Coordinates of C-alpha atoms and ligand atoms in Angstrom, one line a residue:
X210 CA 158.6 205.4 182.2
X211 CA 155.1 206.8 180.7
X212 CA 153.6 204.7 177.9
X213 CA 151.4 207.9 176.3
X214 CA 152.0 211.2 176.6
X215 CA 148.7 213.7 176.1
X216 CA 150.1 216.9 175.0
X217 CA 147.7 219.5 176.4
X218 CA 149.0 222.7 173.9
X219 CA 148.9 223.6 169.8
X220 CA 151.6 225.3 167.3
X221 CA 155.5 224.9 167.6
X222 CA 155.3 223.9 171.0
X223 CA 153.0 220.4 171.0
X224 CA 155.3 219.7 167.6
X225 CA 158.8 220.0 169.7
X226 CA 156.8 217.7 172.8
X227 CA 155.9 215.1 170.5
X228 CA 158.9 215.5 168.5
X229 CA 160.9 214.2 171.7
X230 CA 158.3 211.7 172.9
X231 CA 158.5 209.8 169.8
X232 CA 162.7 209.8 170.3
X233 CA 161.8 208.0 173.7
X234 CA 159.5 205.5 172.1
X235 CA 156.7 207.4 173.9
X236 CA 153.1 207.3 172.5
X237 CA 151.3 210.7 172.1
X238 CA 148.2 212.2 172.3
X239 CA 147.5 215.6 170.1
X240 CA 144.7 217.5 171.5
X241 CA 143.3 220.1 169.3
X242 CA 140.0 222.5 168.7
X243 CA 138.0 222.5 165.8
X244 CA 140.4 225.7 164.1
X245 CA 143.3 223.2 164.1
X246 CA 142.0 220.3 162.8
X247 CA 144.4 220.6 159.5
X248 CA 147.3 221.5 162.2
X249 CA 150.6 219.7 162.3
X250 CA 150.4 218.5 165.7
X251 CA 147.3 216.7 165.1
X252 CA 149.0 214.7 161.8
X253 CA 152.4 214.1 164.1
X254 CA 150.7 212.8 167.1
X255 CA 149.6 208.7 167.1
X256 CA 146.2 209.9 168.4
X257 CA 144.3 212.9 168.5
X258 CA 141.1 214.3 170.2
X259 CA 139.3 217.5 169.5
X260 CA 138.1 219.4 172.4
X261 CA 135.9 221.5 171.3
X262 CA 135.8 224.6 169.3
X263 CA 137.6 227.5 168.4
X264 CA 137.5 229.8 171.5
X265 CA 140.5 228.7 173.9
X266 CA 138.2 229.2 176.6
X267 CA 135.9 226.2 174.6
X268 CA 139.0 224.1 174.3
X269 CA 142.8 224.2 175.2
X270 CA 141.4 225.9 178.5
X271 CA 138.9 223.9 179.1
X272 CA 140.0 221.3 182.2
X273 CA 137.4 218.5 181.7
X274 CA 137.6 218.0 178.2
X275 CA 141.6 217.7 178.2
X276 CA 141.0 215.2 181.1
X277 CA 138.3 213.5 179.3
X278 CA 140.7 213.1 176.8
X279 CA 143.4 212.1 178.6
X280 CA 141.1 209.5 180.1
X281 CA 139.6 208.1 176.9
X282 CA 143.0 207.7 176.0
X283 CA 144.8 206.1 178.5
X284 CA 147.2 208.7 178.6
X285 CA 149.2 208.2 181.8
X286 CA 150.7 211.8 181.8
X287 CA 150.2 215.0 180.3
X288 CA 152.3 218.1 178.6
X289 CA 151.2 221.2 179.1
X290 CA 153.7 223.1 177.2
X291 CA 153.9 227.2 178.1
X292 CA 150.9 229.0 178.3
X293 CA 147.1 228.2 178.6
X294 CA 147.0 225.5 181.4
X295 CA 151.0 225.4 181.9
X296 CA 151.1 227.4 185.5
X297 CA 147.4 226.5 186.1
X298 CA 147.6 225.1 189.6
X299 CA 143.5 223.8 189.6
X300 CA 145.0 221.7 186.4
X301 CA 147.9 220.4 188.0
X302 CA 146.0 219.6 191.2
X303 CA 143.3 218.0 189.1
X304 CA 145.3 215.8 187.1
X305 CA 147.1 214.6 190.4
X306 CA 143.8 213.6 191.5
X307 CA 143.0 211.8 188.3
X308 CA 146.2 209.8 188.2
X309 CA 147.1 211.5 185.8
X310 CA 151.0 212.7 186.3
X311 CA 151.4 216.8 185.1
X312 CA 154.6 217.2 183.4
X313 CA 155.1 220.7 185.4
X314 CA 154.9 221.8 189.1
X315 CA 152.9 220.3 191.8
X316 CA 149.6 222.7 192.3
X317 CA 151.2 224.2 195.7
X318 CA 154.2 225.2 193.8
X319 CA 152.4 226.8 190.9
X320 CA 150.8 228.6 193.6
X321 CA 153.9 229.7 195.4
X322 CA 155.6 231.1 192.8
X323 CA 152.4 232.8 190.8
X324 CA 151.7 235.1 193.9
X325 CA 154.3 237.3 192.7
X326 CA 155.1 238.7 196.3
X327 CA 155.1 236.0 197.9
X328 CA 157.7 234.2 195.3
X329 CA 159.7 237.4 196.8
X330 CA 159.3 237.0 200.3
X331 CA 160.5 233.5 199.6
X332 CA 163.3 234.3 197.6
X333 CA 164.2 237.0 200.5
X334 CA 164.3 234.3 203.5
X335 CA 166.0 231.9 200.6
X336 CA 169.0 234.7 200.7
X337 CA 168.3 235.4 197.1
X338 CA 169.4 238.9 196.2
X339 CA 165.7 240.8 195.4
X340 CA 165.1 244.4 194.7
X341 CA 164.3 246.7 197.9
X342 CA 160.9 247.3 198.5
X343 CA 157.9 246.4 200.7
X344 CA 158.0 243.4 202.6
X345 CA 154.8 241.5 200.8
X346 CA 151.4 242.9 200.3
X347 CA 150.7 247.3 200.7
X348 CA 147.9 247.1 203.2
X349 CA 146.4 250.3 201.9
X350 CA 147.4 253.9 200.5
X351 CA 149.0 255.4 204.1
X352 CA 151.3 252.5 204.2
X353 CA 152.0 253.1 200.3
X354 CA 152.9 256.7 200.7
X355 CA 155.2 255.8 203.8
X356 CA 156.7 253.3 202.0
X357 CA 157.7 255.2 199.1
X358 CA 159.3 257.4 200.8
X359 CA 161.2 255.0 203.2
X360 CA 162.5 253.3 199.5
X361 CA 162.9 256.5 197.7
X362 CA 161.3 257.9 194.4
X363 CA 161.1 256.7 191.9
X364 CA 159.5 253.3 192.4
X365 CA 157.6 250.7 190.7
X366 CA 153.9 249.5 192.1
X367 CA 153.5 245.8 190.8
X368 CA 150.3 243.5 190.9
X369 CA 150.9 240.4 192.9
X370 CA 148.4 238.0 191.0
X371 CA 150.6 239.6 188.1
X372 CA 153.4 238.9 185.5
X373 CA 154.1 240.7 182.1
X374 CA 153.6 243.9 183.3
X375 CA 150.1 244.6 184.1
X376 CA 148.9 246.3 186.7
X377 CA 152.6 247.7 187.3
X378 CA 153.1 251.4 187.4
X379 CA 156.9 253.7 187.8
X380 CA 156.5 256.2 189.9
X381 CA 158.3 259.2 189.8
X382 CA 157.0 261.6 192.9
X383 CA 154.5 261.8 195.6
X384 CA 152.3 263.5 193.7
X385 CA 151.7 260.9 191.4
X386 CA 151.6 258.0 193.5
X387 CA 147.9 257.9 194.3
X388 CA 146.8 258.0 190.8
X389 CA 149.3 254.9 190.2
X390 CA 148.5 253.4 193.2
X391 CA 144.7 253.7 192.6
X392 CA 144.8 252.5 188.5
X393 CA 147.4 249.6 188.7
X394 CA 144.7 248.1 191.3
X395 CA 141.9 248.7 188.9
X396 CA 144.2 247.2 186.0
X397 CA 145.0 244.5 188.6
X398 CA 141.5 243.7 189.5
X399 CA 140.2 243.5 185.9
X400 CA 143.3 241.3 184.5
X401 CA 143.1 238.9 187.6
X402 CA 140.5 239.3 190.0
X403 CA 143.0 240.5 192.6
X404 CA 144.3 244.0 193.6
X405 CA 147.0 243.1 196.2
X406 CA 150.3 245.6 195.1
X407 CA 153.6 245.5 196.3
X408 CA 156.3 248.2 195.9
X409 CA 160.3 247.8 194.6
X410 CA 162.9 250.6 193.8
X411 CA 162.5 251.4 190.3
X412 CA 166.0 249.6 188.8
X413 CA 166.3 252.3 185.6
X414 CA 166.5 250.6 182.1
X415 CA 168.0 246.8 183.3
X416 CA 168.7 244.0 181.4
X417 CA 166.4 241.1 181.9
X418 CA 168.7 238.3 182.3
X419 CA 166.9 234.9 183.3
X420 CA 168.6 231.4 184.5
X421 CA 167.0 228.3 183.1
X422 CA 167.4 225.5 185.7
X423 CA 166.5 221.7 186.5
X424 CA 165.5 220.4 189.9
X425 CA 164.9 216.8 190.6
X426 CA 162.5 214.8 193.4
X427 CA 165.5 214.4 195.7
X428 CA 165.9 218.4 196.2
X429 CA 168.8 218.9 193.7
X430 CA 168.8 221.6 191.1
X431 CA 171.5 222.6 188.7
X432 CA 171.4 225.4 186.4
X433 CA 171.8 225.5 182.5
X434 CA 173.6 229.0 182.0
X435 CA 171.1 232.4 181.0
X436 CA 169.1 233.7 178.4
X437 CA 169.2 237.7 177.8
X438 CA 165.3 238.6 176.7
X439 CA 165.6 242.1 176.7
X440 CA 164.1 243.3 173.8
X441 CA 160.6 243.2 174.2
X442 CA 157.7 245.1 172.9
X443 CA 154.8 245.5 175.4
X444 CA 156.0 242.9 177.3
X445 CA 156.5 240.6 174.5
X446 CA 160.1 238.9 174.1
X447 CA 161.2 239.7 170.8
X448 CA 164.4 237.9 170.2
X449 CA 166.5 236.1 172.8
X450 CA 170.0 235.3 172.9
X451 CA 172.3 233.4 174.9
X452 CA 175.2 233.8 176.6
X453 CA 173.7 237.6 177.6
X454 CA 176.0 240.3 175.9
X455 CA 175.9 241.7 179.6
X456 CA 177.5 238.5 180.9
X457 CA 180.7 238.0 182.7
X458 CA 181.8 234.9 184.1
X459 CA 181.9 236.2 187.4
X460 CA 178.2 237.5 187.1
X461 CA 176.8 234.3 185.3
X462 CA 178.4 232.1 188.5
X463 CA 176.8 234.4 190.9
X464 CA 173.3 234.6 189.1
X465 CA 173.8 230.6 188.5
X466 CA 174.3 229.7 192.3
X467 CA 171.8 232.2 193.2
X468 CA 168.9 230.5 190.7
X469 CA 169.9 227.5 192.4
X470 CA 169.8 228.1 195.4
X471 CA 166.3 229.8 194.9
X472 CA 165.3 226.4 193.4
X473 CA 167.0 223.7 196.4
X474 CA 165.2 226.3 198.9
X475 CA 161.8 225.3 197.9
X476 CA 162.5 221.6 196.4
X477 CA 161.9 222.8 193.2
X478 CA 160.9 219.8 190.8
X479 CA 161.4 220.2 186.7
X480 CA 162.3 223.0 184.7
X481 CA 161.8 226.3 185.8
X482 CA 163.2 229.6 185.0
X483 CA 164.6 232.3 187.4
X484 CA 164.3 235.8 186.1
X485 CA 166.5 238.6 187.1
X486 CA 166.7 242.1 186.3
X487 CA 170.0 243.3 185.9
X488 CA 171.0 247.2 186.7
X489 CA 174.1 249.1 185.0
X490 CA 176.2 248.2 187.3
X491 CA 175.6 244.4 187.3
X492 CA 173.7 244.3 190.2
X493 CA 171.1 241.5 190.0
X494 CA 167.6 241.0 191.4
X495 CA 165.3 238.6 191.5
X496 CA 162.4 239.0 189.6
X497 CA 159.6 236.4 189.0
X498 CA 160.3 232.4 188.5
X499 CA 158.8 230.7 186.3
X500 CA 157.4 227.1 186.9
X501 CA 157.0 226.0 182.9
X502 CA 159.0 225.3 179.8
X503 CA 159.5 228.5 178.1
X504 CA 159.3 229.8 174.5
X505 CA 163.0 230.7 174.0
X506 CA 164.3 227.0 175.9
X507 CA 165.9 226.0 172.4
X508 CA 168.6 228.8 172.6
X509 CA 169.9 227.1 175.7
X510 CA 169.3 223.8 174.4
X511 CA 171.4 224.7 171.2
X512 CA 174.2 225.9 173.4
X513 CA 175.1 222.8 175.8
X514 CA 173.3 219.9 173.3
X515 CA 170.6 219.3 175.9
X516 CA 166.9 218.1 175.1
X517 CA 165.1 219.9 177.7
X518 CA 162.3 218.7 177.0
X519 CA 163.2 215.2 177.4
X520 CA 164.5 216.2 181.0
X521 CA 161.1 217.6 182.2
X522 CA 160.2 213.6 180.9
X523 CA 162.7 212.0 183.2
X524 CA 162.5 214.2 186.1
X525 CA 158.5 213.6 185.9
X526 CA 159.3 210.4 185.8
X527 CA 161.4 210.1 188.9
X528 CA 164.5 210.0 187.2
X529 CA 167.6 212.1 189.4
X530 CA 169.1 214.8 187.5
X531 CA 172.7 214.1 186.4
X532 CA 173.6 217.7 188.9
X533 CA 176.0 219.5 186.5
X534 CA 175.5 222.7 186.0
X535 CA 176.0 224.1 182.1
X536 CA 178.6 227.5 180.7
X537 CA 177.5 228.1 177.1
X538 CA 180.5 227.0 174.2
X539 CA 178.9 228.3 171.8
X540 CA 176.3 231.3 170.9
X541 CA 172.6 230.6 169.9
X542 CA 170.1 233.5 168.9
X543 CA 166.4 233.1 168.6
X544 CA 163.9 235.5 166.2
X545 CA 160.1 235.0 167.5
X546 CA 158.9 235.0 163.6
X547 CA 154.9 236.4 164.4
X548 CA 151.8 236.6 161.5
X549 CA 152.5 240.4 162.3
X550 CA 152.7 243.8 160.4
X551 CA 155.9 245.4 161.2
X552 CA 155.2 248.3 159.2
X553 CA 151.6 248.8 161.1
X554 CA 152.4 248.5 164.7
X555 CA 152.7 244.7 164.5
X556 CA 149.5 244.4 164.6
X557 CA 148.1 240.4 163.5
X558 CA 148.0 239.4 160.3
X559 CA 146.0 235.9 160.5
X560 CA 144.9 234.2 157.3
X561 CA 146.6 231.2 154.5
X562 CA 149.9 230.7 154.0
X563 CA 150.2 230.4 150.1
X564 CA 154.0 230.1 149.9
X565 CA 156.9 229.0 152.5
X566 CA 160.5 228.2 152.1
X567 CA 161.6 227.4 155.0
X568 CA 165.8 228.3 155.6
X569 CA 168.5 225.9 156.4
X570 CA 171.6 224.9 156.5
X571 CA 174.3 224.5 158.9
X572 CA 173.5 226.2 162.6
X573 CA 169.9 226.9 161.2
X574 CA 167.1 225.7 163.4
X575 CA 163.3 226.3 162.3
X576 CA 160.8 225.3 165.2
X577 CA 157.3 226.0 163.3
X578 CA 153.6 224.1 162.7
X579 CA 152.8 226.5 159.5
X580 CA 153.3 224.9 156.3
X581 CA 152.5 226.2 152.6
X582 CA 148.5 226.2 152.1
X583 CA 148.3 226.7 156.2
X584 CA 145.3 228.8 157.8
X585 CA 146.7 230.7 160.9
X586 CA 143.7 231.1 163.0
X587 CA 143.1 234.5 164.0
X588 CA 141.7 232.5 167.9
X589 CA 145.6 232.0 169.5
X590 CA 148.8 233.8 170.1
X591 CA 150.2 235.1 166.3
X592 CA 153.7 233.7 167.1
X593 CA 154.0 230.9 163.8
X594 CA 157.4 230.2 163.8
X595 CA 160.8 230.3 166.1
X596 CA 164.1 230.9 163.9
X597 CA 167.2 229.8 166.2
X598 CA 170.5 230.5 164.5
X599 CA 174.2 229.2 166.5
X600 CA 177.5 229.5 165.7
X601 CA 181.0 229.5 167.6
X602 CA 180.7 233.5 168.5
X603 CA 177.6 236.0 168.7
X604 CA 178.9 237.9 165.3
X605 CA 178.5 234.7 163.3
X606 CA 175.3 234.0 165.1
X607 CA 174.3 237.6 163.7
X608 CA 175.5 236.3 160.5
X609 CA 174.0 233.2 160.2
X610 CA 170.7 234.6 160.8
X611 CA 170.8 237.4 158.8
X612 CA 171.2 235.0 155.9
X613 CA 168.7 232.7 157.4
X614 CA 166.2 235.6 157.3
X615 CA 166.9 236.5 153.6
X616 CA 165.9 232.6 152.8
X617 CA 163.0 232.8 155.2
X618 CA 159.9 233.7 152.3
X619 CA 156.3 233.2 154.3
X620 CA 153.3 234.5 151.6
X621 CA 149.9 235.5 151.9
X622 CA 150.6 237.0 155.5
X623 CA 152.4 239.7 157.0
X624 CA 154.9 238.5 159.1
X625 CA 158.0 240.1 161.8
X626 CA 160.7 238.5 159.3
X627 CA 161.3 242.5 157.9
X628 CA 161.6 243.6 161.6
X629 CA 164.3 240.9 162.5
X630 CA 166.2 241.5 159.3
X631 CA 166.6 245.1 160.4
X632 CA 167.6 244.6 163.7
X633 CA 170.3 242.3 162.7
X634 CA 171.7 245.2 161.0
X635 CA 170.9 248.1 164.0
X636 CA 174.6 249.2 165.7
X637 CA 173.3 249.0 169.2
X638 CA 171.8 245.2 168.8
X639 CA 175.1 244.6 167.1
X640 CA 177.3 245.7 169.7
X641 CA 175.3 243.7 172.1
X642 CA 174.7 247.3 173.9
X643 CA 170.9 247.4 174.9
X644 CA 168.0 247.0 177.7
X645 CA 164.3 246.3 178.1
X646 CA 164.0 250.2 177.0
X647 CA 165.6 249.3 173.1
X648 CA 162.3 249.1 171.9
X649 CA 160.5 252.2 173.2
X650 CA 162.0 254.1 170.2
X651 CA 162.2 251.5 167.4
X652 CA 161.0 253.0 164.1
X653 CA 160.7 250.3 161.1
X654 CA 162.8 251.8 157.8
X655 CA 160.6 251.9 154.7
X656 CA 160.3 248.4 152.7
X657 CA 163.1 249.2 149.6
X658 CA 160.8 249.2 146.4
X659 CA 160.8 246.2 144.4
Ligands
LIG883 C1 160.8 246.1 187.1 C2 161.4 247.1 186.3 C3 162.2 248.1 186.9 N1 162.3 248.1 188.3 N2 160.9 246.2 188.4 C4 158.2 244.1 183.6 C5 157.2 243.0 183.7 C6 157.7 242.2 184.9 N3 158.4 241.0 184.4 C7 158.6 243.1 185.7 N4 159.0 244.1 184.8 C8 159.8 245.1 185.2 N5 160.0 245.2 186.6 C9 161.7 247.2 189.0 N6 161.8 247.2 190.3 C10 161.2 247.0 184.9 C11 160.4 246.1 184.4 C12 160.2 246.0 182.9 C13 160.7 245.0 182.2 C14 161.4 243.9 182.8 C15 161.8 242.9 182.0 C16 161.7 242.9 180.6 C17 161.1 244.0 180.0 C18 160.6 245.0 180.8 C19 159.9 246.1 180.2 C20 159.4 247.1 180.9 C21 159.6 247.1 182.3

């Protein structure tokens, strides 16, 4: 088992790594820039190292001072948490070359599963159900316009160096195509320094359903039931909730075998995440997977009493996967609580902290780094908190965190707690009856006066 874990991330995230490090008498090392040196992680940690100064690209991006760090340190493995260097496959190679063992997936997996058509062609020969489309990269326009006619109108043009939704166009008719065709590779090329597209049949308004699952080093993989992240704004999860509202036992076994067999097909090693989209009608495709720990992994952990964290430690570490695969009993909800303005297109709202009360209570669950006198940088993501609420059915889930959000009070900055409260209240989210396309016409109601 490692002696020292270096946990190559900031906010919630390095606090829930450490968190379960020190539960497995495992030492850590915080790594942090010069914004965060009054940041939780840095206190909680038995060491900590600055790497350099504010800009991500100065610090928690920056390779060879995290290995540096590691190396000063004696750290035997490292955390990378979601985000920055998390799906970095130079990272993962380089700390395999250093010794150093990446709590993640091996560089050539990283790399298998980022080329977003390729993860498709995979998942295609794997027997994994995927949405119609072209068969890997579009050569050029010709074979773009023949192509969408072949799959029929309307269709959606997708970046293959992408995720999140850049460089991705619908398409409605021919006569639109070219312009599509011609700006998602421009978007493409400026977000990743790569223009290949592929094509799919546009699936109208689906859910996006995604399977967490666990494979170990001898090729097994078992799954740990879904997470419904639907509501999104600009590509942003929102909230997520599991078991899906969209869920029937039938389609979670189907979309359960299918993530693992998606995972045992390429020896799949850790946690990863299979997303779906999921039409109307309950037809599911594969999407993209996923080859890190997420944001919204507490939901599921909540729901089966599972640490996964402490799994990607023991699977690292060589240790087999106990094989079971996981039905919710109960029902968890997370609200991504951001230093946000609701009221002004959620636009950031860095700055101190000057009061918190944090809620509690029983089925209350507050992953966060902020504390009362904290200074949220204005340098990283503005997500500052992650309230998780779980109860024996999805009303009381509703109901727990409705009252969780009327204790949550954050001071001094904006935050997404108003936009939560209201949703908790909106029929549609209520009656579990929504898509990806819930938030194209959200409009905040007016803040009651005082
Ligand atoms: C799609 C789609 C409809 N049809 N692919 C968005 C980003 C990336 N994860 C893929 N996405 C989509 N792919 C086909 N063939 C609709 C979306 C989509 C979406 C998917 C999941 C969650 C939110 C979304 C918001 C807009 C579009």
């Amino acid at each position: 088992m490692f002696k020292k874990i270096l946990v190559a991330n900031r906010g919630e995230i390095a606090l829930r790594v450490i968190r379960t490090c020190k539960e497995m008498g495992i030492k850590t090392v915080a790594v942090y820039s010069k914004a965060d040196e009054e940041s939780l992680h840095v206190r909680f940690a038995d060491e900590a190292v600055c790497i350099g100064p504010a800009p991500s690209s100065e610090s928690y991006l920056k390779i060879s001072n995290i290995i540096s760090a590691a190396e000063i340190t004696n750290a035997d493995a490292i955390h990378p948490g979601y985000g920055f260097l998390s799906e970095n496959a130079k990272f993962s190679k380089i700390c395999e070359e250093h010794d150093i063992k990446f709590i993640g997936a091996s560089a050539e997996m990283i790399e298998k599963m980022g080329d977003k058509a390729t993860a498709k062609a995979t998942m295609n020969e794997a027997g994994v159900p995927c949405v119609p489309g072209s068969e890997g990269i579009i050569e050029d326009f010709e074979e773009c316009k023949k192509l969408a006619l072949e799959v029929g109108y309307p269709v959606m043009l997708k970046a293959s160096a992408g995720g999140g939704g850049k460089g991705m166009r619908a398409v409605w008719n021919e006569e639109d195509l070219e312009e599509a065709w011609n700006s998602a590779r421009q978007e493409s090329k400026a977000a990743f320094g790569n223009d290949d597209m592929y094509m799919e049949k546009l699936i109208e308004e689906p859910r996006h359903i995604e399977i967490q699952i666990v494979g170990d080093s001898s090729g097994k993989a078992c799954h740990l039931s879904e997470r419904d992240c639907s509501i999104q704004r600009r590509h942003q999860k929102l909230t997520e909730e599991t078991p899906s509202p969209f869920m029937t036992k039938k389609l979670r076994n189907d979309m359960g075998m299918a993530a693992v067999k998606a995972a045992e097909y390429i020896k799949y090693e850790g946690a990863g995440t299979v997303e779906f989209l999921v039409d109307k009608n309950r037809n599911f495709y594969f999407m993209e997977m996923n080859t890190r720990i997420q944001v919204e992994h507490p939901i599921t952990e909540q729901v089966i009493d599972f640490d996964l964290i402490r799994e990607q430690i023991l699977v690292a570490a060589g240790v087999p996967i106990s094989g079971k695969h996981y039905t919710p009993n109960l029902h968890s909800i997370e609200c991504r609580i951001n230093a946000e303005d609701p009221y002004n297109n959620f636009r950031p709202s860095p700055g101190r902290i000057t009061t918190l009360h944090a809620p509690g209570g029983h089925g209350v669950r507050l992953d966060t780094h902020v504390y009362a006198g904290y200074v949220i940088p204005p340098n990283y993501d503005s997500m500052i908190a992650k309230l998780i609420t779980t109860a024996q059915t999805r009303d009381e889930a509703i109901n727990k965190m409705k009252r969780a959000l009327d204790e949550f009070v954050i001071e001094g900055v904006k935050t997404t707690i108003p936009f939560h409260r209201q949703l908790m209240d909106h029929p549609d989210y209520v009656a579990g009856n929504y898509t990806t396309a819930f938030m194209d016409d959200w409009e905040m109601m007016e803040p009651e006066e005082d």
